[in-house]
Short mmCIF file of C-alpha atoms in Angstrom, two decimals:
data_model
loop_
_atom_site.label_atom_id
_atom_site.label_comp_id
_atom_site.label_asym_id
_atom_site.label_seq_id
_atom_site.Cartn_x
_atom_site.Cartn_y
_atom_site.Cartn_z
CA UNK A 108 0.01 -0.01 0.00
CA UNK A 109 2.81 2.39 0.91
CA UNK A 110 4.59 1.59 -2.34
CA UNK A 111 1.44 2.35 -4.35
CA UNK A 112 1.09 5.74 -2.64
CA UNK A 113 4.73 6.45 -3.39
CA UNK A 114 4.22 5.62 -7.08
CA UNK A 115 1.37 8.12 -7.31
CA UNK A 116 3.34 10.79 -5.43
CA UNK A 117 6.31 10.36 -7.75
CA UNK A 118 4.06 10.70 -10.82
CA UNK A 119 2.60 13.96 -9.49
CA UNK A 120 5.93 15.50 -8.46
CA UNK A 121 7.83 14.61 -11.65
CA UNK A 122 5.40 14.86 -14.57
CA UNK A 123 8.01 16.24 -16.95
CA UNK A 124 10.86 13.81 -16.31
CA UNK A 125 11.93 11.46 -19.07
CA UNK A 126 9.82 8.31 -19.31
CA UNK A 127 13.02 6.32 -19.25
CA UNK A 128 13.96 7.84 -15.91
CA UNK A 129 10.44 7.18 -14.59
CA UNK A 130 10.72 3.55 -15.63
CA UNK A 131 14.12 3.23 -14.03
CA UNK A 132 12.80 4.75 -10.80
CA UNK A 133 9.87 2.31 -10.70
CA UNK A 134 12.16 -0.64 -11.43
CA UNK A 135 14.49 0.45 -8.63
CA UNK A 136 11.57 0.86 -6.26
CA UNK A 137 10.29 -2.68 -6.99
CA UNK A 138 13.69 -4.31 -6.61
CA UNK A 139 15.34 -2.26 -3.85
CA UNK A 140 12.53 -0.53 -1.97
CA UNK A 141 11.88 3.19 -1.64
CA UNK A 142 14.76 5.16 -3.23
CA UNK A 143 15.87 8.66 -2.28
CA UNK A 144 15.84 9.85 -5.94
CA UNK A 145 18.56 12.27 -4.91
CA UNK A 146 19.84 12.97 -8.41
CA UNK A 147 16.37 13.19 -9.98
CA UNK A 148 15.45 16.30 -8.03
CA UNK A 149 17.47 17.72 -5.18
CA UNK A 150 15.09 20.17 -3.58
CA UNK A 151 15.09 19.43 0.13
CA UNK A 152 15.72 22.60 2.09
CA UNK A 153 14.18 24.77 -0.64
CA UNK A 154 11.20 26.94 0.50
CA UNK A 155 7.77 25.61 -0.39
CA UNK A 156 6.86 26.31 -3.98
CA UNK A 157 10.36 26.27 -5.46
CA UNK A 158 10.54 22.48 -5.72
CA UNK A 159 7.45 22.56 -7.95
CA UNK A 160 8.70 25.45 -10.06
CA UNK A 161 9.34 25.17 -13.78
CA UNK A 162 12.92 24.62 -14.83
CA UNK A 163 14.48 27.51 -16.75
CA UNK A 164 17.56 28.00 -18.90
CA UNK A 165 19.34 30.92 -20.56
CA UNK A 166 22.65 32.19 -21.88
CA UNK A 167 24.23 33.84 -18.84
CA UNK A 168 27.33 35.24 -20.54
CA UNK A 169 27.17 38.13 -22.98
CA UNK A 170 25.83 37.82 -26.51
CA UNK A 171 28.15 37.82 -29.49
CA UNK A 172 31.23 35.83 -30.42
CA UNK A 173 33.48 34.96 -27.50
CA UNK A 174 35.92 32.30 -26.40
CA UNK A 175 33.65 30.73 -23.80
CA UNK A 176 29.90 31.06 -23.29
CA UNK A 177 28.03 30.03 -20.16
CA UNK A 178 24.56 28.50 -20.41
CA UNK A 179 22.76 28.09 -17.10
CA UNK A 180 19.77 25.95 -16.17
CA UNK A 181 17.92 25.87 -12.85
CA UNK A 182 15.07 23.79 -11.49
CA UNK A 183 14.03 20.19 -11.01
CA UNK A 184 14.77 19.25 -14.63
CA UNK A 185 18.42 20.39 -14.38
CA UNK A 186 19.48 16.88 -13.43
CA UNK A 187 17.68 15.51 -16.47
CA UNK A 188 19.46 17.99 -18.73
CA UNK A 189 22.79 17.00 -17.25
CA UNK A 190 22.14 13.30 -17.80
CA UNK A 191 20.76 13.39 -21.32
CA UNK A 192 23.00 16.15 -22.72
CA UNK A 193 26.31 15.52 -20.95
CA UNK A 194 26.11 11.79 -20.50
CA UNK A 195 26.50 11.96 -16.72
CA UNK A 196 25.64 8.69 -14.97
CA UNK A 197 22.69 8.21 -12.65
CA UNK A 198 24.76 9.02 -9.55
CA UNK A 199 25.31 12.76 -9.02
CA UNK A 200 28.68 14.17 -10.07
CA UNK A 201 30.79 15.98 -7.48
CA UNK A 202 29.19 19.41 -6.78
CA UNK A 203 30.95 22.49 -8.14
CA UNK A 204 33.53 20.40 -10.00
CA UNK A 205 34.39 20.88 -13.66
CA UNK A 206 33.72 17.85 -15.89
CA UNK A 207 34.87 17.76 -19.51
CA UNK A 208 32.03 16.26 -21.56
CA UNK A 209 30.65 16.07 -25.06
CA UNK A 210 27.44 18.09 -25.18
CA UNK A 211 24.80 16.17 -27.16
CA UNK A 212 21.35 16.83 -28.51
CA UNK A 213 18.99 14.86 -26.19
CA UNK A 214 16.88 13.62 -29.14
CA UNK A 215 19.28 13.01 -32.05
CA UNK A 216 22.32 12.34 -29.81
CA UNK A 217 24.41 14.48 -32.19
CA UNK A 218 27.49 16.03 -30.58
CA UNK A 219 26.96 19.80 -30.44
CA UNK A 220 30.18 20.81 -28.69
CA UNK A 221 32.75 19.69 -26.17
CA UNK A 222 32.97 21.71 -23.00
CA UNK A 223 32.83 21.85 -19.21
CA UNK A 224 29.73 21.08 -17.13
CA UNK A 225 29.16 22.04 -13.48
CA UNK A 226 26.56 20.58 -11.14
CA UNK A 227 25.19 22.75 -8.30
CA UNK A 228 22.75 20.75 -6.13
CA UNK A 229 20.15 22.73 -4.22
CA UNK A 230 19.90 24.38 -1.81
CA UNK A 231 23.62 25.16 -2.13
CA UNK A 232 23.33 27.05 -5.42
CA UNK A 233 22.70 30.62 -6.55
CA UNK A 234 18.97 30.05 -6.97
CA UNK A 235 18.56 27.56 -4.15
CA UNK A 236 17.47 24.95 -6.70
CA UNK A 237 19.32 22.20 -8.53
CA UNK A 238 21.36 23.99 -11.20
CA UNK A 239 23.71 23.08 -14.01
CA UNK A 240 26.07 25.17 -16.12
CA UNK A 241 27.43 24.36 -19.56
CA UNK A 242 30.68 26.17 -20.40
CA UNK A 243 30.83 25.90 -24.19
CA UNK A 244 32.57 27.61 -27.08
CA UNK A 245 31.10 31.02 -27.72
CA UNK A 246 30.26 30.83 -31.40
CA UNK A 247 26.68 31.83 -32.31
CA UNK A 248 25.93 28.44 -33.92
CA UNK A 249 27.17 26.52 -30.86
CA UNK A 250 25.17 28.67 -28.47
CA UNK A 251 22.01 28.39 -30.56
CA UNK A 252 22.33 24.59 -30.83
CA UNK A 253 22.80 24.12 -27.07
CA UNK A 254 19.86 26.45 -26.23
CA UNK A 255 17.63 24.58 -28.68
CA UNK A 256 18.71 21.29 -27.16
CA UNK A 257 17.86 22.51 -23.67
CA UNK A 258 14.47 23.63 -24.94
CA UNK A 259 13.73 20.04 -26.00
CA UNK A 260 14.37 18.68 -22.47
CA UNK A 261 11.03 17.97 -20.79
CA UNK A 262 10.15 20.60 -18.19
CA UNK A 263 12.60 23.20 -19.49
CA UNK A 264 11.66 26.66 -20.77
CA UNK A 265 13.61 29.85 -21.57
CA UNK A 266 14.10 32.12 -18.56
CA UNK A 267 12.60 35.59 -18.32
CA UNK A 268 14.71 38.67 -17.57
CA UNK A 269 16.09 38.49 -14.03
CA UNK A 270 14.36 35.18 -13.29
CA UNK A 271 17.43 33.46 -11.89
CA UNK A 272 17.99 36.29 -9.41
CA UNK A 273 14.29 36.39 -8.59
CA UNK A 274 14.40 32.70 -7.64
CA UNK A 275 17.45 33.41 -5.48
CA UNK A 276 15.45 36.12 -3.68
CA UNK A 277 12.45 33.81 -3.25
CA UNK A 278 14.75 31.12 -1.83
CA UNK A 279 16.09 33.58 0.74
CA UNK A 280 19.55 33.68 -0.82
CA UNK A 281 19.44 37.48 -1.31
CA UNK A 282 17.38 40.31 0.08
CA UNK A 283 16.23 43.12 -2.21
CA UNK A 284 19.14 45.42 -1.37
CA UNK A 285 21.56 42.64 -2.36
CA UNK A 286 19.54 41.99 -5.52
CA UNK A 287 19.79 45.67 -6.43
CA UNK A 288 23.50 45.63 -5.62
CA UNK A 289 23.93 42.71 -8.00
CA UNK A 290 22.06 44.59 -10.71
CA UNK A 291 24.21 47.67 -10.15
CA UNK A 292 27.35 45.54 -10.30
CA UNK A 293 26.30 44.14 -13.69
CA UNK A 294 25.68 47.66 -15.01
CA UNK A 295 28.69 49.32 -13.34
CA UNK A 296 30.82 51.25 -15.81
CA UNK A 297 33.38 52.88 -13.52
CA UNK A 298 35.58 51.75 -10.65
CA UNK A 299 33.67 53.71 -8.00
CA UNK A 300 30.35 52.26 -9.21
CA UNK A 301 31.82 48.76 -9.00
CA UNK A 302 33.00 49.32 -5.44
CA UNK A 303 29.68 50.71 -4.28
CA UNK A 304 27.68 47.93 -5.95
CA UNK A 305 29.97 45.20 -4.58
CA UNK A 306 29.63 46.61 -1.08
CA UNK A 307 25.84 46.64 -1.35
CA UNK A 308 25.75 43.18 -2.89
CA UNK A 309 27.79 41.85 0.02
CA UNK A 310 24.90 42.79 2.30
CA UNK A 311 26.21 45.81 4.23
CA UNK A 312 23.20 47.99 3.48
CA UNK A 313 20.80 45.11 4.14
CA UNK A 314 22.52 44.35 7.46
CA UNK A 315 22.09 47.99 8.53
CA UNK A 316 18.36 47.88 7.78
CA UNK A 317 17.99 44.45 9.40
CA UNK A 318 19.57 45.87 12.57
CA UNK A 319 17.09 48.74 12.57
CA UNK A 320 14.28 46.25 11.97
CA UNK A 321 15.35 44.16 14.95
CA UNK A 322 15.46 47.21 17.20
CA UNK A 323 12.03 48.37 16.01
CA UNK A 324 10.61 44.90 16.69
CA UNK A 325 11.95 45.16 20.21
CA UNK A 326 10.31 48.60 20.61
CA UNK A 327 6.98 47.24 19.35
CA UNK A 328 7.17 44.21 21.62
CA UNK A 329 7.71 46.39 24.68
CA UNK A 330 4.92 48.78 23.79
CA UNK A 331 2.42 46.01 23.13
CA UNK A 332 3.46 44.21 26.30
CA UNK A 333 2.83 47.42 28.25
CA UNK A 334 -0.62 47.76 26.64
CA UNK A 335 -1.56 44.14 27.44
CA UNK A 336 -0.03 43.63 30.89
CA UNK A 337 0.60 46.97 32.59
CA UNK A 338 -2.68 46.84 34.52
CA UNK A 339 -1.67 43.48 36.04
CA UNK A 340 1.59 45.06 37.28
CA UNK A 341 3.58 42.46 35.36
CA UNK A 342 5.59 45.11 33.52
CA UNK A 343 8.47 46.96 35.13
CA UNK A 344 8.31 50.70 35.53
CA UNK A 345 10.15 52.72 32.94
CA UNK A 346 9.53 50.38 30.01
CA UNK A 347 8.01 53.13 27.86
CA UNK A 348 10.82 55.52 28.81
CA UNK A 349 13.27 52.94 27.50
CA UNK A 350 11.27 52.64 24.26
CA UNK A 351 11.35 56.45 23.97
CA UNK A 352 15.15 56.39 24.10
CA UNK A 353 15.35 53.59 21.54
CA UNK A 354 13.03 55.40 19.13
CA UNK A 355 14.99 58.66 19.51
CA UNK A 356 18.28 56.85 18.84
CA UNK A 357 16.84 55.20 15.74
CA UNK A 358 15.48 58.51 14.47
CA UNK A 359 18.87 60.16 14.91
CA UNK A 360 20.62 57.36 12.99
CA UNK A 361 18.07 57.45 10.17
CA UNK A 362 18.29 61.22 9.93
CA UNK A 363 22.06 61.04 9.50
CA UNK A 364 21.59 58.27 6.94
CA UNK A 365 19.10 60.38 4.97
CA UNK A 366 21.29 63.49 5.06
CA UNK A 367 23.84 62.05 2.67
CA UNK A 368 23.34 64.69 -0.04
CA UNK A 369 22.32 61.82 -2.34
CA UNK A 370 25.94 60.72 -2.81
CA UNK A 371 25.12 57.07 -3.36
CA UNK A 372 22.34 57.82 -5.84
CA UNK A 373 24.58 60.28 -7.68
CA UNK A 374 27.40 57.74 -7.92
CA UNK A 375 24.98 55.09 -9.19
CA UNK A 376 23.42 57.24 -11.93
CA UNK A 377 26.32 59.60 -12.71
CA UNK A 378 27.21 63.16 -11.77
CA UNK A 379 25.40 65.73 -13.92
CA UNK A 380 28.10 68.18 -15.04
CA UNK A 381 26.97 71.06 -17.24
CA UNK A 382 29.18 73.38 -19.28
CA UNK A 383 27.62 76.86 -19.45
CA UNK A 384 28.65 80.38 -20.37
CA UNK A 385 28.51 83.03 -23.07
CA UNK A 386 28.76 82.29 -26.79
CA UNK A 387 32.17 81.54 -28.28
CA UNK A 388 33.79 81.11 -24.87
CA UNK A 389 35.02 77.64 -25.84
CA UNK A 390 32.33 75.44 -24.23
CA UNK A 391 32.19 72.97 -27.11
CA UNK A 392 35.98 72.95 -27.34
CA UNK A 393 36.13 72.06 -23.64
CA UNK A 394 33.64 69.22 -24.20
CA UNK A 395 35.73 67.85 -27.07
CA UNK A 396 38.92 68.18 -25.01
CA UNK A 397 37.46 66.24 -22.10
CA UNK A 398 35.99 63.42 -24.16
CA UNK A 399 38.95 63.44 -26.57
CA UNK A 400 36.82 63.33 -29.70
CA UNK A 401 34.86 65.85 -31.81
CA UNK A 402 31.55 65.30 -30.00
CA UNK A 403 30.35 68.87 -30.62
CA UNK A 404 30.71 71.17 -33.61
CA UNK A 405 33.24 73.98 -33.03
CA UNK A 406 32.88 77.14 -35.09
CA UNK A 407 33.87 80.82 -34.79
CA UNK A 408 30.21 81.67 -35.53
CA UNK A 409 28.43 82.63 -32.31
CA UNK A 410 25.45 80.45 -31.43
CA UNK A 411 26.62 77.31 -33.22
CA UNK A 412 25.45 75.04 -30.41
CA UNK A 413 21.66 75.14 -30.11
CA UNK A 414 20.72 71.91 -28.38
CA UNK A 415 22.17 69.90 -25.47
CA UNK A 416 25.13 67.73 -26.42
CA UNK A 417 25.72 64.94 -23.91
CA UNK A 418 28.53 62.45 -23.42
CA UNK A 419 29.32 59.98 -20.64
CA UNK A 420 32.82 60.13 -19.10
CA UNK A 421 34.85 58.29 -16.51
CA UNK A 422 36.63 60.92 -14.39
CA UNK A 423 39.11 59.10 -12.16
CA UNK A 424 36.73 56.17 -11.65
CA UNK A 425 33.61 58.30 -11.12
CA UNK A 426 30.75 58.41 -13.64
CA UNK A 427 30.03 61.81 -15.21
CA UNK A 428 27.34 62.83 -17.67
CA UNK A 429 28.81 65.91 -19.34
CA UNK A 430 26.47 68.33 -21.13
CA UNK A 431 27.43 71.11 -23.52
CA UNK A 432 24.81 73.86 -23.77
CA UNK A 433 23.90 76.81 -25.94
CA UNK A 434 25.67 80.11 -25.30
CA UNK A 435 23.72 82.35 -22.93
CA UNK A 436 22.68 85.54 -24.68
CA UNK A 437 19.61 87.40 -25.90
CA UNK A 438 18.70 86.41 -29.43
CA UNK A 439 15.88 87.16 -31.90
CA UNK A 440 16.25 83.64 -33.30
CA UNK A 441 13.46 81.41 -31.99
CA UNK A 442 15.56 78.24 -32.21
CA UNK A 443 18.47 79.79 -30.37
CA UNK A 444 16.15 81.16 -27.67
CA UNK A 445 14.83 77.66 -27.11
CA UNK A 446 18.42 76.44 -26.83
CA UNK A 447 19.15 79.11 -24.22
CA UNK A 448 16.02 78.12 -22.26
CA UNK A 449 17.14 74.49 -22.25
CA UNK A 450 20.64 75.53 -21.20
CA UNK A 451 19.33 77.44 -18.18
CA UNK A 452 17.04 74.55 -17.28
CA UNK A 453 19.99 72.13 -17.41
CA UNK A 454 22.07 74.45 -15.20
CA UNK A 455 19.31 74.36 -12.59
CA UNK A 456 19.41 70.55 -12.62
CA UNK A 457 23.19 70.25 -12.57
CA UNK A 458 25.22 68.71 -9.76
CA UNK A 459 28.25 70.65 -10.93
CA UNK A 460 28.39 73.62 -13.31
CA UNK A 461 31.49 74.52 -15.30
CA UNK A 462 31.14 78.21 -16.10
CA UNK A 463 33.38 79.00 -19.06
CA UNK A 464 34.64 82.50 -19.76
CA UNK A 465 36.85 83.83 -22.56
CA UNK A 466 40.11 85.31 -21.29
CA UNK A 467 40.09 87.67 -24.27
CA UNK A 468 36.92 89.33 -22.90
CA UNK A 469 38.47 90.15 -19.50
CA UNK A 470 39.57 93.69 -18.59
CA UNK A 471 43.33 94.06 -18.39
CA UNK A 472 43.13 95.28 -14.78
CA UNK A 473 42.98 92.30 -12.38
CA UNK A 474 40.48 93.87 -9.97
CA UNK A 475 38.15 94.85 -12.80
CA UNK A 476 38.51 91.34 -14.23
CA UNK A 477 37.46 89.84 -10.86
CA UNK A 478 34.38 92.08 -10.75
CA UNK A 479 33.57 91.19 -14.37
CA UNK A 480 33.76 87.47 -13.57
CA UNK A 481 31.51 87.86 -10.51
CA UNK A 482 28.83 89.42 -12.70
CA UNK A 483 29.37 86.73 -15.32
CA UNK A 484 28.80 84.03 -12.71
CA UNK A 485 25.57 85.69 -11.59
CA UNK A 486 24.36 85.83 -15.20
CA UNK A 487 24.86 82.08 -15.57
CA UNK A 488 23.62 80.76 -12.24
CA UNK A 489 19.87 80.42 -11.59
CA UNK A 490 18.39 83.12 -9.30
CA UNK A 491 18.09 80.82 -6.28
CA UNK A 492 21.84 80.09 -6.38
CA UNK A 493 23.02 83.68 -6.77
CA UNK A 494 24.68 84.51 -3.44
CA UNK A 495 25.40 87.84 -1.82
CA UNK A 496 29.04 87.05 -1.11
CA UNK A 497 29.86 83.32 -1.36
CA UNK A 498 29.44 81.14 -4.45
CA UNK A 499 28.73 77.40 -3.96
CA UNK A 500 32.31 76.13 -4.31
CA UNK A 501 31.26 72.47 -4.24
CA UNK A 502 28.79 72.93 -7.12
CA UNK A 503 30.68 75.38 -9.31
CA UNK A 504 33.97 75.68 -11.19
CA UNK A 505 35.04 78.76 -13.12
CA UNK A 506 37.01 77.87 -16.26
CA UNK A 507 38.94 80.66 -17.97
CA UNK A 508 39.61 79.45 -21.50
CA UNK A 509 42.09 80.78 -24.11
CA UNK A 510 44.75 81.49 -21.48
CA UNK A 511 47.30 81.33 -24.30
CA UNK A 512 46.05 84.77 -25.39
CA UNK A 513 47.12 86.37 -22.07
CA UNK A 514 50.70 87.45 -21.35
CA UNK A 515 52.35 85.48 -18.55
CA UNK A 516 52.47 88.55 -16.26
CA UNK A 517 48.75 89.18 -16.68
CA UNK A 518 47.94 85.52 -15.94
CA UNK A 519 49.84 85.60 -12.66
CA UNK A 520 48.28 88.90 -11.64
CA UNK A 521 44.77 87.67 -12.45
CA UNK A 522 45.32 84.35 -10.64
CA UNK A 523 46.59 86.12 -7.53
CA UNK A 524 43.68 88.56 -7.49
CA UNK A 525 41.04 85.84 -7.86
CA UNK A 526 42.54 83.85 -5.00
CA UNK A 527 42.10 86.85 -2.73
CA UNK A 528 38.44 87.37 -3.57
CA UNK A 529 36.36 86.02 -0.68
CA UNK A 530 33.69 83.45 -1.57
CA UNK A 531 34.94 82.92 -5.13
CA UNK A 532 34.64 79.40 -6.62
CA UNK A 533 37.71 77.43 -7.70
CA UNK A 534 39.26 78.96 -10.86
CA UNK A 535 41.10 77.05 -13.60
CA UNK A 536 43.00 78.73 -16.43
CA UNK A 537 43.22 76.53 -19.50
CA UNK A 538 43.70 76.60 -23.24
CA UNK A 539 41.68 74.11 -25.23
CA UNK A 540 43.84 75.04 -28.23
CA UNK A 541 47.28 74.34 -26.69
CA UNK A 542 45.97 72.01 -23.93
CA UNK A 543 47.86 74.13 -21.38
CA UNK A 544 46.35 73.87 -17.89
CA UNK A 545 44.04 70.97 -18.87
CA UNK A 546 45.80 68.46 -16.57
CA UNK A 547 45.44 70.78 -13.54
CA UNK A 548 41.80 71.37 -14.46
CA UNK A 549 41.13 67.60 -14.58
CA UNK A 550 42.65 67.27 -11.11
CA UNK A 551 40.29 69.94 -9.75
CA UNK A 552 37.34 68.41 -11.62
CA UNK A 553 38.11 64.96 -10.20
CA UNK A 554 38.27 66.37 -6.68
CA UNK A 555 34.89 68.08 -7.10
CA UNK A 556 33.25 64.94 -8.51
CA UNK A 557 34.71 62.80 -5.74
CA UNK A 558 33.32 65.19 -3.15
CA UNK A 559 29.88 64.97 -4.72
CA UNK A 560 29.94 61.15 -4.78
CA UNK A 561 31.91 60.38 -1.64
CA UNK A 562 34.18 57.40 -1.08
CA UNK A 563 32.10 54.23 -1.65
CA UNK A 564 34.39 52.19 0.62
CA UNK A 565 34.52 54.44 3.70
CA UNK A 566 31.94 55.13 6.38
CA UNK A 567 28.47 53.66 6.64
CA UNK A 568 26.83 52.31 3.48
CA UNK A 569 24.90 54.98 1.61
CA UNK A 570 21.50 55.09 -0.03
CA UNK A 571 21.67 54.11 -3.66
CA UNK A 572 18.02 53.97 -4.73
CA UNK A 573 15.22 56.52 -4.67
CA UNK A 574 12.84 53.86 -3.34
CA UNK A 575 15.13 53.30 -0.31
CA UNK A 576 14.90 57.00 0.49
CA UNK A 577 11.11 57.04 0.10
CA UNK A 578 10.59 54.07 2.41
CA UNK A 579 13.03 55.44 5.00
CA UNK A 580 11.23 58.77 5.01
CA UNK A 581 7.97 56.90 5.58
CA UNK A 582 9.64 54.96 8.42
CA UNK A 583 10.91 58.20 9.96
CA UNK A 584 7.44 59.75 9.77
CA UNK A 585 5.88 56.63 11.35
CA UNK A 586 8.25 56.88 14.34
CA UNK A 587 7.22 60.51 14.69
CA UNK A 588 3.63 59.16 14.99
CA UNK A 589 4.75 57.10 17.98
CA UNK A 590 6.13 60.20 19.69
CA UNK A 591 3.03 62.23 18.82
CA UNK A 592 0.56 59.72 20.29
CA UNK A 593 2.71 58.25 23.06
CA UNK A 594 0.91 60.12 25.85
CA UNK A 595 -2.47 60.35 24.06
CA UNK A 596 -3.26 56.89 22.70
CA UNK A 597 -0.71 54.13 23.17
CA UNK A 598 -2.46 51.89 20.61
CA UNK A 599 -1.98 54.54 17.90
CA UNK A 600 1.61 55.00 19.06
CA UNK A 601 2.20 51.25 18.65
CA UNK A 602 0.65 51.40 15.19
CA UNK A 603 3.28 54.03 14.30
CA UNK A 604 6.07 51.57 15.24
CA UNK A 605 4.34 48.85 13.23
CA UNK A 606 4.13 51.12 10.17
CA UNK A 607 7.83 51.93 10.58
CA UNK A 608 8.61 48.21 10.58
CA UNK A 609 6.56 47.72 7.41
CA UNK A 610 8.40 50.53 5.63
CA UNK A 611 11.78 49.07 6.53
CA UNK A 612 10.63 45.62 5.43
CA UNK A 613 9.74 46.95 2.00
CA UNK A 614 13.36 47.97 1.46
CA UNK A 615 14.79 44.51 2.09
CA UNK A 616 11.79 42.62 0.71
CA UNK A 617 10.83 41.02 3.99
CA UNK A 618 7.41 42.71 4.18
CA UNK A 619 5.02 43.61 1.38
CA UNK A 620 7.56 43.45 -1.40
CA UNK A 621 5.49 41.82 -4.12
CA UNK A 622 4.32 45.04 -5.74
CA UNK A 623 7.88 46.25 -6.37
CA UNK A 624 9.45 42.99 -7.54
CA UNK A 625 8.56 43.44 -11.21
CA UNK A 626 10.07 46.94 -11.23
CA UNK A 627 13.36 45.67 -9.80
CA UNK A 628 13.79 42.48 -11.80
CA UNK A 629 12.77 43.87 -15.19
CA UNK A 630 16.09 45.70 -15.41
CA UNK A 631 18.06 42.44 -15.33
CA UNK A 632 19.37 40.80 -18.44
CA UNK A 633 18.18 37.39 -19.54
CA UNK A 634 20.22 34.67 -17.83
CA UNK A 635 20.86 36.62 -14.63
#
């Protein structure tokens, strides 16, 4: 009777496994008793639902011709794929060990390629499921043949974008902050971005939020215990005072965490650097000098640049989105006026503005030149950033182009005068024509960008996503609800702590994360 029940259970659990394997399993059961079927599907320890999931496969390495391509499969049918495509025997191969095998079509038995196969039994795999990897030659024909062969394995289907990582999240292998760190690491283009993403993927940000979650749970437990048992005198005096201190400490830590000037978000998306100034000051020449290619048209005709010209740069390991803009002047030309409007709008949005001035337009007297430049800065900056005495040094660089047109004595006199002007932004004298002063300018630019982004390896982990900030602000406001209702209605105060917990849980994916999963995982590439 027990054997009959086991037959039926095996049929339900493994409907897509090869008939040959099913027959072998039944034969083994009749001759040797109940088998473990370890290599058929290794899913013990996997959260409920994953063992019944469809098996998926995809090319995990990049598309195009390459020396080696990696094709990954995950799910209960991975063992079947390994057996029928790589000729692995019924017993499981050593986990995480490279095996050199001929990769065959499971139907025609034609050899498709010869490569390495790796077996990752669940739950000790990236997804938490049984997984297999085929390391094959990276020619398009080989990759296509292997993917088609996997598609013919019963129970296998092509993976959707980010599905492997989604299964890892569902198996508890990663929280959402680690998932986002992994996504950022895949898309990192500069050294600083790589460092920040790797730090987040390692779990530092998630551990910080988990610590806050644990402390909030303790606050909630104490408040609810006081509500339920204080009348029976089973709760010590001063419990709520202790909760008050805990909540205040958490608020102070979150406030410091939120006051990061968006460094992590800026590093993740790139620093918005805008080149602005009067016509024919050399803005487009500066853009071309920085990106070392003719990205913008350079002409002696004033007003050549009408629209925004953008280019992405790596400045000392930090990502920069550099924008060249139309020269700022009054013009009867409707198109040029629209270009000026867009230029001013971009300056308002900039993290850092490079105000370019033509040295040939400066008065010969150093003091008059300093006054001229102060007025020039005010004409470029938006009204809300025009100071009485001090310019925002961390958001502004003054670039004096065409320094080769100034005599050496006048350069030194001008540089000395500008250094003495109180509240003046950093000044760089350069020549886009002779490249004189460009190296010093790049040093100053790198320092400004690094200040805006911060060091991704030092201090506490920083916010990297707008959704993190939104949920933390909601958490902060919910804790303020506790303080507001603490002496009026303790039940409402406890609800504030509960809401704070929910907001923190949405960051890591521990509470109410379903509605944001699609947004996060859709940015992943197929096979990751």
